Tab-separated table of C-alpha atoms in Angstrom:
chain	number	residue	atom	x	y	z
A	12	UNK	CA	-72.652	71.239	-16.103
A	13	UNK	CA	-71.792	72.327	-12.319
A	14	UNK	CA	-68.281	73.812	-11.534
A	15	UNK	CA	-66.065	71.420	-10.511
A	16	UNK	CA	-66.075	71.451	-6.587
A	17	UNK	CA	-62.967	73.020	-4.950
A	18	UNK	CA	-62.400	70.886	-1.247
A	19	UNK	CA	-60.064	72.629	0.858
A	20	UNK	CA	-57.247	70.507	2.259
A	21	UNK	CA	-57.540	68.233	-0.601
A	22	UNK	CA	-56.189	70.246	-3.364
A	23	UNK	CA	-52.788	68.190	-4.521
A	24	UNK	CA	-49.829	69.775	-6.063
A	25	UNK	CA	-49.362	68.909	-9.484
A	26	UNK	CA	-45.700	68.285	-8.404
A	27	UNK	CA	-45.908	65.741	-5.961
A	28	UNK	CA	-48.563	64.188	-7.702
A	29	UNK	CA	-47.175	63.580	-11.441
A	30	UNK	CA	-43.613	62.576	-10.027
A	31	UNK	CA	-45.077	59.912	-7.704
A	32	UNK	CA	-47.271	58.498	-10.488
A	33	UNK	CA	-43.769	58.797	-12.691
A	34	UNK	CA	-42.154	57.149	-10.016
A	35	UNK	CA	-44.983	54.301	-9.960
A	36	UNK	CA	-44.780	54.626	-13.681
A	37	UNK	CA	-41.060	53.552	-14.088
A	38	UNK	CA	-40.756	50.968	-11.569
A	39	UNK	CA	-43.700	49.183	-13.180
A	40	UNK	CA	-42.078	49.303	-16.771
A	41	UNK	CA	-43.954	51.875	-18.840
A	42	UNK	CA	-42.289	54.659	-20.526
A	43	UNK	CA	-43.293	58.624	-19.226
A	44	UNK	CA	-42.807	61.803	-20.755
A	45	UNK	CA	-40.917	64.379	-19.570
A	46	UNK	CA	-41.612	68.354	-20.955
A	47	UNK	CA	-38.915	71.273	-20.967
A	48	UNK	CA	-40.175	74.599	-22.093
A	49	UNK	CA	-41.183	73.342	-25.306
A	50	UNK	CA	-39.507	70.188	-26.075
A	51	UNK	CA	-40.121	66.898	-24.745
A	52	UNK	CA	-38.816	63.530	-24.575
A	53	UNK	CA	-40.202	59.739	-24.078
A	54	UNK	CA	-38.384	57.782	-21.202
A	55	UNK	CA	-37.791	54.087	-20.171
A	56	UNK	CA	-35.378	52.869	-18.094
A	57	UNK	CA	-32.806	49.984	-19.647
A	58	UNK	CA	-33.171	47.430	-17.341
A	59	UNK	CA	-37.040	47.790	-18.463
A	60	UNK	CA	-35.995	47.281	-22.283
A	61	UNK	CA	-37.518	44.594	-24.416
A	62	UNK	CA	-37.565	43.673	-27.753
A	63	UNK	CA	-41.922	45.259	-27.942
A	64	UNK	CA	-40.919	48.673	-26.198
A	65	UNK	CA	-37.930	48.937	-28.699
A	66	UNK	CA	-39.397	48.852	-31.225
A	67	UNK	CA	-41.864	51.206	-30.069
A	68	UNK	CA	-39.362	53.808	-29.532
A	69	UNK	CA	-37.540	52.777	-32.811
A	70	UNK	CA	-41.174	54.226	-34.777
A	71	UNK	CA	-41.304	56.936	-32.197
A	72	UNK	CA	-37.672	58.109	-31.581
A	73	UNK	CA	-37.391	57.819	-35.919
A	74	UNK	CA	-33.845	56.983	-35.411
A	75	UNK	CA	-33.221	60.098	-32.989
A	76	UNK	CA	-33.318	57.724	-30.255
A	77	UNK	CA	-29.918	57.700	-27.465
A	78	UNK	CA	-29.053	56.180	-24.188
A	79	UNK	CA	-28.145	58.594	-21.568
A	80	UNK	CA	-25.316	57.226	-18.918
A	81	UNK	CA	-24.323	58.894	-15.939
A	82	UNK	CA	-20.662	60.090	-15.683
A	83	UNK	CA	-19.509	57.080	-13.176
A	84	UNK	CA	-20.880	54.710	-16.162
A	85	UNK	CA	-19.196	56.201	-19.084
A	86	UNK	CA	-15.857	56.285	-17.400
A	87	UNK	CA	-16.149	53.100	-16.422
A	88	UNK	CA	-16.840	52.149	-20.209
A	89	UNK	CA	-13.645	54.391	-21.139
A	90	UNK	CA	-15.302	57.765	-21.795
A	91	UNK	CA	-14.338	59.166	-18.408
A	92	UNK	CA	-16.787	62.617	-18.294
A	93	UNK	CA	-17.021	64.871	-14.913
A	94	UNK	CA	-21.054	64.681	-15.839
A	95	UNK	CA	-23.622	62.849	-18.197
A	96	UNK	CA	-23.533	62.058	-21.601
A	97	UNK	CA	-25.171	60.222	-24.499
A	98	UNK	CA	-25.268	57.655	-26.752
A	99	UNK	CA	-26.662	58.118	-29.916
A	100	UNK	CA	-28.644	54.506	-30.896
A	101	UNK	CA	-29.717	54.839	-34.651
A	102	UNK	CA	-31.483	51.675	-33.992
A	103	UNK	CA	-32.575	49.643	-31.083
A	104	UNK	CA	-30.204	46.994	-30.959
A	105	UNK	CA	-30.949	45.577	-27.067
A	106	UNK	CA	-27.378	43.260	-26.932
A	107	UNK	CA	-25.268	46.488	-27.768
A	108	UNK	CA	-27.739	48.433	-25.032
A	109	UNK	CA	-27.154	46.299	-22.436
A	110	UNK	CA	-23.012	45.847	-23.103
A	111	UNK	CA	-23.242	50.075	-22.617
A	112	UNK	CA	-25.374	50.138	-19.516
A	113	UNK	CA	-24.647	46.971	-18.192
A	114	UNK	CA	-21.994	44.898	-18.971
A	115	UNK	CA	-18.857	45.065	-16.610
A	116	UNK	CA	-16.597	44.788	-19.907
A	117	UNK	CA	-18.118	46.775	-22.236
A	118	UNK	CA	-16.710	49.431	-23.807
A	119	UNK	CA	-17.687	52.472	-25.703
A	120	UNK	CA	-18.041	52.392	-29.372
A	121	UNK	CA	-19.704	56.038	-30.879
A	122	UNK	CA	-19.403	59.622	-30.151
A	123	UNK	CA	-20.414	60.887	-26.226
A	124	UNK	CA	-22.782	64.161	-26.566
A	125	UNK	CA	-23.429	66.262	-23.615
A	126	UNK	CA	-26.631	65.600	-21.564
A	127	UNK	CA	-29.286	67.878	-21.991
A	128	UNK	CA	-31.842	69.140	-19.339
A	129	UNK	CA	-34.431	66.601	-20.365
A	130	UNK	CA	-31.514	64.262	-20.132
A	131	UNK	CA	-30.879	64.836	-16.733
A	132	UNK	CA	-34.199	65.122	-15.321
A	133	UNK	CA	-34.647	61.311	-17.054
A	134	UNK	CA	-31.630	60.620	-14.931
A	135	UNK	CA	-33.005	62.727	-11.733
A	136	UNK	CA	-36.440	60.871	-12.006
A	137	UNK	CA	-34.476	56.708	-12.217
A	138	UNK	CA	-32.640	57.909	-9.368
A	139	UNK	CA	-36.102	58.470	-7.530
A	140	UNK	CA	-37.662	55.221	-8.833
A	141	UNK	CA	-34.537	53.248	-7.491
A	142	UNK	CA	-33.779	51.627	-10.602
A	143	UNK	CA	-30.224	50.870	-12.679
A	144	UNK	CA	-29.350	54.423	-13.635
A	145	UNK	CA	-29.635	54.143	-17.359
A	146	UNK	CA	-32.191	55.676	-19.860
A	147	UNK	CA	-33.616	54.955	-23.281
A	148	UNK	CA	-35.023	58.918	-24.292
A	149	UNK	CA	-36.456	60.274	-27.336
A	150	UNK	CA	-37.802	63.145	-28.739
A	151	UNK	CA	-41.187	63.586	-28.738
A	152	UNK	CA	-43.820	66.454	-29.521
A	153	UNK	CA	-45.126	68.476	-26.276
A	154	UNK	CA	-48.552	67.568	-27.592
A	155	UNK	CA	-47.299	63.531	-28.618
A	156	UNK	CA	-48.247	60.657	-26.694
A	157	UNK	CA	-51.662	61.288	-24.719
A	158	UNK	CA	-52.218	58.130	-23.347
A	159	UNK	CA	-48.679	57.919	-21.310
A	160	UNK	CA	-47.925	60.330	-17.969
A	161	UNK	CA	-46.386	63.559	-18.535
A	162	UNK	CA	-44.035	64.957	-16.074
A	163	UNK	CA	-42.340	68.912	-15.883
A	164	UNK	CA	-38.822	68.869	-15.619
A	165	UNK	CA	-38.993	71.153	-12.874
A	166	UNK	CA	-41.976	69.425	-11.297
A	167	UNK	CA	-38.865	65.991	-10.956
A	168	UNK	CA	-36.065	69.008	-9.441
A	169	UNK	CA	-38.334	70.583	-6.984
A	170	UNK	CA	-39.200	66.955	-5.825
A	171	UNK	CA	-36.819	66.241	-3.166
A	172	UNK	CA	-37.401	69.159	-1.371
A	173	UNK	CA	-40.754	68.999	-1.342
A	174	UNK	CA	-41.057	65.523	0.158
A	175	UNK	CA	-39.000	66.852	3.270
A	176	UNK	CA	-41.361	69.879	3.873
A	177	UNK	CA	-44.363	68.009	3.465
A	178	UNK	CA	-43.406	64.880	6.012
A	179	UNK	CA	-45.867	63.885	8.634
A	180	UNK	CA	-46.461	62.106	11.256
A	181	UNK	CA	-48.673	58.714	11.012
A	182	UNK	CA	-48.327	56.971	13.641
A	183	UNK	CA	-46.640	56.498	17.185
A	184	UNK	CA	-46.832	53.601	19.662
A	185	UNK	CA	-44.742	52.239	22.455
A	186	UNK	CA	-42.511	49.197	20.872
A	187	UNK	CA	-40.094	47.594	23.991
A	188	UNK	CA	-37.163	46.293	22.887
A	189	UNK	CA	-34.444	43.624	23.954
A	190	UNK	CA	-32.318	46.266	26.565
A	191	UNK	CA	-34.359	49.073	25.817
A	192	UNK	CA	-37.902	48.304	27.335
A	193	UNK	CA	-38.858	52.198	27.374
A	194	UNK	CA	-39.154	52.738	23.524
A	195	UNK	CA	-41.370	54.201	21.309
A	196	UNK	CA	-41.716	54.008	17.392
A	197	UNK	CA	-42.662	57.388	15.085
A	198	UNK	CA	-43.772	56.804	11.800
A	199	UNK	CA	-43.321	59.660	9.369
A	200	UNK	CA	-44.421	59.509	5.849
A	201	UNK	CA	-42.495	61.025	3.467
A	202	UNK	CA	-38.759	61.952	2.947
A	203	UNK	CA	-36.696	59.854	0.682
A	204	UNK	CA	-37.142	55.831	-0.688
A	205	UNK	CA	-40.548	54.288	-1.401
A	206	UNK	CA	-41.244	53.591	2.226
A	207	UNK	CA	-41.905	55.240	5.333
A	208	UNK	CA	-39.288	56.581	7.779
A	209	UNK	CA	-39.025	55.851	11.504
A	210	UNK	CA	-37.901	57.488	14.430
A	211	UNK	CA	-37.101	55.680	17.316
A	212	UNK	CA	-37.106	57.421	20.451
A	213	UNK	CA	-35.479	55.303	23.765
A	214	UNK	CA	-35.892	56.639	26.820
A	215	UNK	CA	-36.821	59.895	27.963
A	216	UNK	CA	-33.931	61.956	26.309
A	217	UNK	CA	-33.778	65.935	27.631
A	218	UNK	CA	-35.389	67.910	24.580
A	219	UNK	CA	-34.214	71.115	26.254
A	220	UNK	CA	-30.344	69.934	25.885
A	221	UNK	CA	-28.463	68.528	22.992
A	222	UNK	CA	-30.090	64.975	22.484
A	223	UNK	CA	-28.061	62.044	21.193
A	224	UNK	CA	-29.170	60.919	17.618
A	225	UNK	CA	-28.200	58.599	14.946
A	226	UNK	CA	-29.138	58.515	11.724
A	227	UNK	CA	-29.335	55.242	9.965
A	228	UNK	CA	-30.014	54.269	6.825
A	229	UNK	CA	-31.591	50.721	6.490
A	230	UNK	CA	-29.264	47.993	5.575
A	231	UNK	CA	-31.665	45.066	5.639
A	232	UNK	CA	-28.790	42.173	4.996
A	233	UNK	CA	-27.379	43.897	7.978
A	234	UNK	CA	-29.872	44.896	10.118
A	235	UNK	CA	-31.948	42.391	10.093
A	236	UNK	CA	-29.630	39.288	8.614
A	237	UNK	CA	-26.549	39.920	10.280
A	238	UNK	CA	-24.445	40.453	7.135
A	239	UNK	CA	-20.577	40.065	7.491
A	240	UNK	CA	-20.192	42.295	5.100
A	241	UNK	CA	-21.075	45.776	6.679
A	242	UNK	CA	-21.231	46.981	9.838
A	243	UNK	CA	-24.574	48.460	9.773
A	244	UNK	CA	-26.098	45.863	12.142
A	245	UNK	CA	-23.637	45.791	14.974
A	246	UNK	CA	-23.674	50.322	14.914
A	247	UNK	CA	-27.769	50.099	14.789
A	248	UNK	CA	-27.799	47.847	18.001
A	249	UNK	CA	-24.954	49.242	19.521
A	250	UNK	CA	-26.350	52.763	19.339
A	251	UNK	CA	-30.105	51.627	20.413
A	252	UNK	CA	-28.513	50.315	23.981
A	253	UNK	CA	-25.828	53.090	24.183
A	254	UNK	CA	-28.811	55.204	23.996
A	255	UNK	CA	-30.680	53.022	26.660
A	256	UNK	CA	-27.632	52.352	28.823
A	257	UNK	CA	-27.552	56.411	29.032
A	258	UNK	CA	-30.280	59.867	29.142
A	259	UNK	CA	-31.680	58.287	25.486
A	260	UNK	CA	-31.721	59.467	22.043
A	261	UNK	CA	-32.747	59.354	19.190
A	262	UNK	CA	-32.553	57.079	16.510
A	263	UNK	CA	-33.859	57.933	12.756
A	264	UNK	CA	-34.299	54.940	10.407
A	265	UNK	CA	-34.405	56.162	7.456
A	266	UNK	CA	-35.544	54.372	4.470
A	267	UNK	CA	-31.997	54.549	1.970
A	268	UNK	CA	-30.763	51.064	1.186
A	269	UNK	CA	-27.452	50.956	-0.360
A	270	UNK	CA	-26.865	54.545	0.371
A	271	UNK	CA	-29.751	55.493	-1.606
A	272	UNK	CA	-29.463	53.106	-4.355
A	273	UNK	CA	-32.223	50.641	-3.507
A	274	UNK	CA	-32.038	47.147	-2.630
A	275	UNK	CA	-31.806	45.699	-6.086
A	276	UNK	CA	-28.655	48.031	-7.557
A	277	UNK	CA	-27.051	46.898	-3.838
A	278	UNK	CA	-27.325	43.242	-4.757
A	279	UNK	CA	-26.077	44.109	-8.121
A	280	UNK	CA	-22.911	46.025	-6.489
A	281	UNK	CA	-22.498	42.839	-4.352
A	282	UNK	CA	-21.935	40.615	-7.364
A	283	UNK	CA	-19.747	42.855	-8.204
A	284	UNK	CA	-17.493	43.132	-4.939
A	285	UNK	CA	-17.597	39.451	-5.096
A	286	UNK	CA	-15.710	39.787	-8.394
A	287	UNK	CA	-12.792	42.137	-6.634
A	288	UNK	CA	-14.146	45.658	-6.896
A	289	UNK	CA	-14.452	47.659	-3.519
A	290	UNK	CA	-17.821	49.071	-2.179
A	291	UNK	CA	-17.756	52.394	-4.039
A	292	UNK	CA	-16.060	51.007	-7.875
A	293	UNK	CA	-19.009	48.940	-7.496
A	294	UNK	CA	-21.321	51.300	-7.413
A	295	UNK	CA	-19.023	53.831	-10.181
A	296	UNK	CA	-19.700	50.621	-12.532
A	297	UNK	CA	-23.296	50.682	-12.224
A	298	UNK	CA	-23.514	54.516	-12.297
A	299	UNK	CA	-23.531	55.702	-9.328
A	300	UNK	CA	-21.694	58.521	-7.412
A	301	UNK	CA	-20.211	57.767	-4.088
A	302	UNK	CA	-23.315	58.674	-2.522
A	303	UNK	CA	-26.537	59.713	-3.425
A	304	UNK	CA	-28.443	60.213	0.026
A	305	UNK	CA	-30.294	63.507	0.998
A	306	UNK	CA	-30.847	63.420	4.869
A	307	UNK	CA	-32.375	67.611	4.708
A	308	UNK	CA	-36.290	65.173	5.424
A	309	UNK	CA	-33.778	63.536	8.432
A	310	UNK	CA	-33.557	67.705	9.863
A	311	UNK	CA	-37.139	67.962	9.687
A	312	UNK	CA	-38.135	64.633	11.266
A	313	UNK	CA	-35.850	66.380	14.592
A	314	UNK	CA	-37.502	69.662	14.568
A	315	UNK	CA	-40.974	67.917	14.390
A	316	UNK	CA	-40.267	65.922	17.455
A	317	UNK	CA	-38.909	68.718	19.173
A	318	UNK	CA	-35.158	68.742	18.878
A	319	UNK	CA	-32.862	71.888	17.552
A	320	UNK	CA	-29.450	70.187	19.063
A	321	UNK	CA	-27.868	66.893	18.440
A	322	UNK	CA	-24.626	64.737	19.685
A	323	UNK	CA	-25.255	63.214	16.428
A	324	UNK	CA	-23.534	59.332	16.696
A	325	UNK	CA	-21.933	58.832	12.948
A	326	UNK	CA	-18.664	58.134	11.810
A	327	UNK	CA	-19.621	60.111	8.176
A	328	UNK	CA	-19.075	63.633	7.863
A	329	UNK	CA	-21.354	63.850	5.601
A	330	UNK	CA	-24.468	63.413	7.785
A	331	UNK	CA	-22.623	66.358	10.440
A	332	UNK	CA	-22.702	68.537	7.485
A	333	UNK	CA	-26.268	67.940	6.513
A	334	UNK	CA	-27.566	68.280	9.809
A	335	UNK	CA	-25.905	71.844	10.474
A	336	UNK	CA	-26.661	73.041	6.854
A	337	UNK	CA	-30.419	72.526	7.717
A	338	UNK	CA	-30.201	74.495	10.982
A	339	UNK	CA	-29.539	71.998	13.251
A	340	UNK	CA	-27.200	72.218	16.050
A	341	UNK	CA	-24.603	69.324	15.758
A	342	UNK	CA	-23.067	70.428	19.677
A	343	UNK	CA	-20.895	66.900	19.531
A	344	UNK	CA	-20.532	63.978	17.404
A	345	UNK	CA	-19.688	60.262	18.646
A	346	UNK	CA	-18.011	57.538	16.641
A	347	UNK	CA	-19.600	53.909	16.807
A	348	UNK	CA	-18.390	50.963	15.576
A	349	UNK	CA	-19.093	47.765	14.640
A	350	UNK	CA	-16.898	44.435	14.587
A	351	UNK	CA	-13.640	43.876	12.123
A	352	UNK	CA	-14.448	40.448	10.189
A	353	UNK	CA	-12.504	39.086	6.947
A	354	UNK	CA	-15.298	40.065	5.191
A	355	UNK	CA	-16.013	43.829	5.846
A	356	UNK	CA	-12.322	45.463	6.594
A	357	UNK	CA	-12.157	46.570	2.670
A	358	UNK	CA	-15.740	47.736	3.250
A	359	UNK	CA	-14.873	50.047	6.435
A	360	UNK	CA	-10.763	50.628	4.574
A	361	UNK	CA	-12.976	52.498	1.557
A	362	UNK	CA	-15.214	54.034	3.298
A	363	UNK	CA	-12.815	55.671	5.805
A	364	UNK	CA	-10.433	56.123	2.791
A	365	UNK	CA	-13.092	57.331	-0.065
A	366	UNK	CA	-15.797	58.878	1.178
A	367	UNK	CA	-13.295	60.523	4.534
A	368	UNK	CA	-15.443	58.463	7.314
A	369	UNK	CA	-13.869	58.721	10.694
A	370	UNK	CA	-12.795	54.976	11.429
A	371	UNK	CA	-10.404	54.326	14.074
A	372	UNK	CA	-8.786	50.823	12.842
A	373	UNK	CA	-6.729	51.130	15.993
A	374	UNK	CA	-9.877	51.237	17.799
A	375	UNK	CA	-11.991	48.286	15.929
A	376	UNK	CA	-9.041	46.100	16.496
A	377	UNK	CA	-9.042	46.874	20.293
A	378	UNK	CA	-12.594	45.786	19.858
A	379	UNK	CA	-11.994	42.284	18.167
A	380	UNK	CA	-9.997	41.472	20.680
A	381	UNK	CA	-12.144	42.123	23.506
């Protein structure tokens, strides 16, 4: 038999490779391995649990079974931890599964253990696959299990930064829009989400001085529905014709629904604000941190087009931070804001109050009265 034939330029990283077909993996349903030095555990997430895969991990797990929770989760469910835990589940019962993972009421009823490293890399890869935060694990031999996709723990950590070094560019065409005429669309492909990211470029901005930029994570109820409940839509437009109105910018549209939760887990933090909680214990009670957006892929979509200084336009202090820690030069930043309604002030209140955005409410009432 002839040695297999090595193609330069075609020779894919393991990495990349195994966590995107994880990634596919998971989002489809089916359960993936993931291997630690020389231990190794079976994963599924919980809103993928039914009565055929419990069972399967009931003969596989031989009672060793657990459900791992992120920290938000369990203190939500009255085992407040500063990190993740698990559940011990002696047998697959799915009713008391979902009242851990799911259920706004439920409440904790068995000993919390510390997460292990296999633990946390099951957590690390949901978090990639944009699903409910919440895995069914257990142990498994290295060797165990053929027929499913093995993963490296490390392969899952090394992950993020690998998608932002290896973005490119796939396309580029002019795209006029309403007030901005001179406008052209950059497709990258890469970076965070399941999609690709876009750079939108209006006008002719100086590359040789600090250029205006925004980045902004897609809010499709807002952007494109004109949700009350946000201001996303009103700062995306509002930027676009500053930009236009001015020497242009840049505007990065960057695929991160529900600051990085995915569209699903921000309907399901919806139902929740509908029931009284605010934007962020919404998210705690599904498992979430405050925040869980990465916007180092955001630096190297600027350097690619040619841009080492920003006024970046943001109110969150987070994206300033990001920007300068991956050598960008953040000479200014601009507040923008959208309008006050009766349906987003607790929205813009938490945000300014919980996560320490810079919103003026002095400023967006001067602008509902206008």
């Amino acid at each position: 038999m002839s040695p297999p034939v090595e193609i330069p330029g075609l020779s894919f990283g393991a990495t990349r490779t195994n966590v995107e077909r994880a990634i596919s993996e998971l989002r489809s349903g089916r359960p993936v391995v993931i291997g630690y030095e020389n231990q190794a555990i079976i994963v599924i997430g919980v809103e993928a649990l039914d009565a055929e895969i419990a069972q399967g991990f009931s003969a596989i797990g031989n009672g060793l079974a657990r459900l791992v929770l992120p920290a938000p989760r369990l203190t939500r469910i009255g085992a407040p931890r500063s990190c993740a835990g698990s559940i011990a589940l002696p047998d697959m019962d799915l009713a008391r599964i979902e009242t851990l993972a799911l259920k706004i009421d439920g409440r904790i009823d068995a000993p919390v253990a510390l997460a292990t490293p296999l633990d946390l890399a099951a957590l690390d890869l949901l978090g990639l696959t944009l699903v409910l935060p919440a895995a069914i694990v257990a142990p498994v031999a290295r060797e165990a299990l053929p027929h499913l996709l093995h993963v490296e723990k490390e392969d899952i950590a090394a992950f993020h930064s690998l998608q932002a070094r290896t973005l490119k560019v796939v396309g580029r065409a002019p795209v006029p829009l309403e007030g901005a005429p001179e406008t052209e669309f950059v497709v990258f492909r890469g970076g965070e989400g399941l999609r690709d990211q876009v750079a939108v470029i209006v006008g002719k901005p100086d590359l040789s001085r600090p250029v205006p930029v925004r980045l902004h994570s897609a809010c499709l109820t807002g952007d494109l529905f004109g949700s009350l409940k946000c201001d996303c839509g009103d700062q995306l437009r509002d930027t676009v014709q500053r930009m236009a109105d001015t020497s242009g910018g840049i505007l990065l549209y960057l695929d991160q629904e529900g600051r990085g939760n995915g569209i699903a887990n921000k309907m399901r933090a919806y139902q929740l604000q509908s029931q009284g909680f605010d934007t962020y214990e919404a998210d705690a009670a599904l498992g979430f941190d405050l925040d869980q957006r990465r916007f180092d892929f955001a630096a190297e979509m600027l350097r690619q087009l040619g841009v080492s200084a920003v006024e970046i336009i943001t109110n969150n202090p987070q994206k300033i931070a990001a920007l300068k820690a991956a050598g960008i030069e953040v000479a200014a930043d601009r507040r923008v804001l959208g309008r006050p309604t009766a349906e987003n002030v607790r929205y813009l209140a938490s945000k300014r109050d919980r996560a320490g955005h810079f919103i003026d409410f002095d400023a967006l009432a001067a602008r509902a009265s206008d």
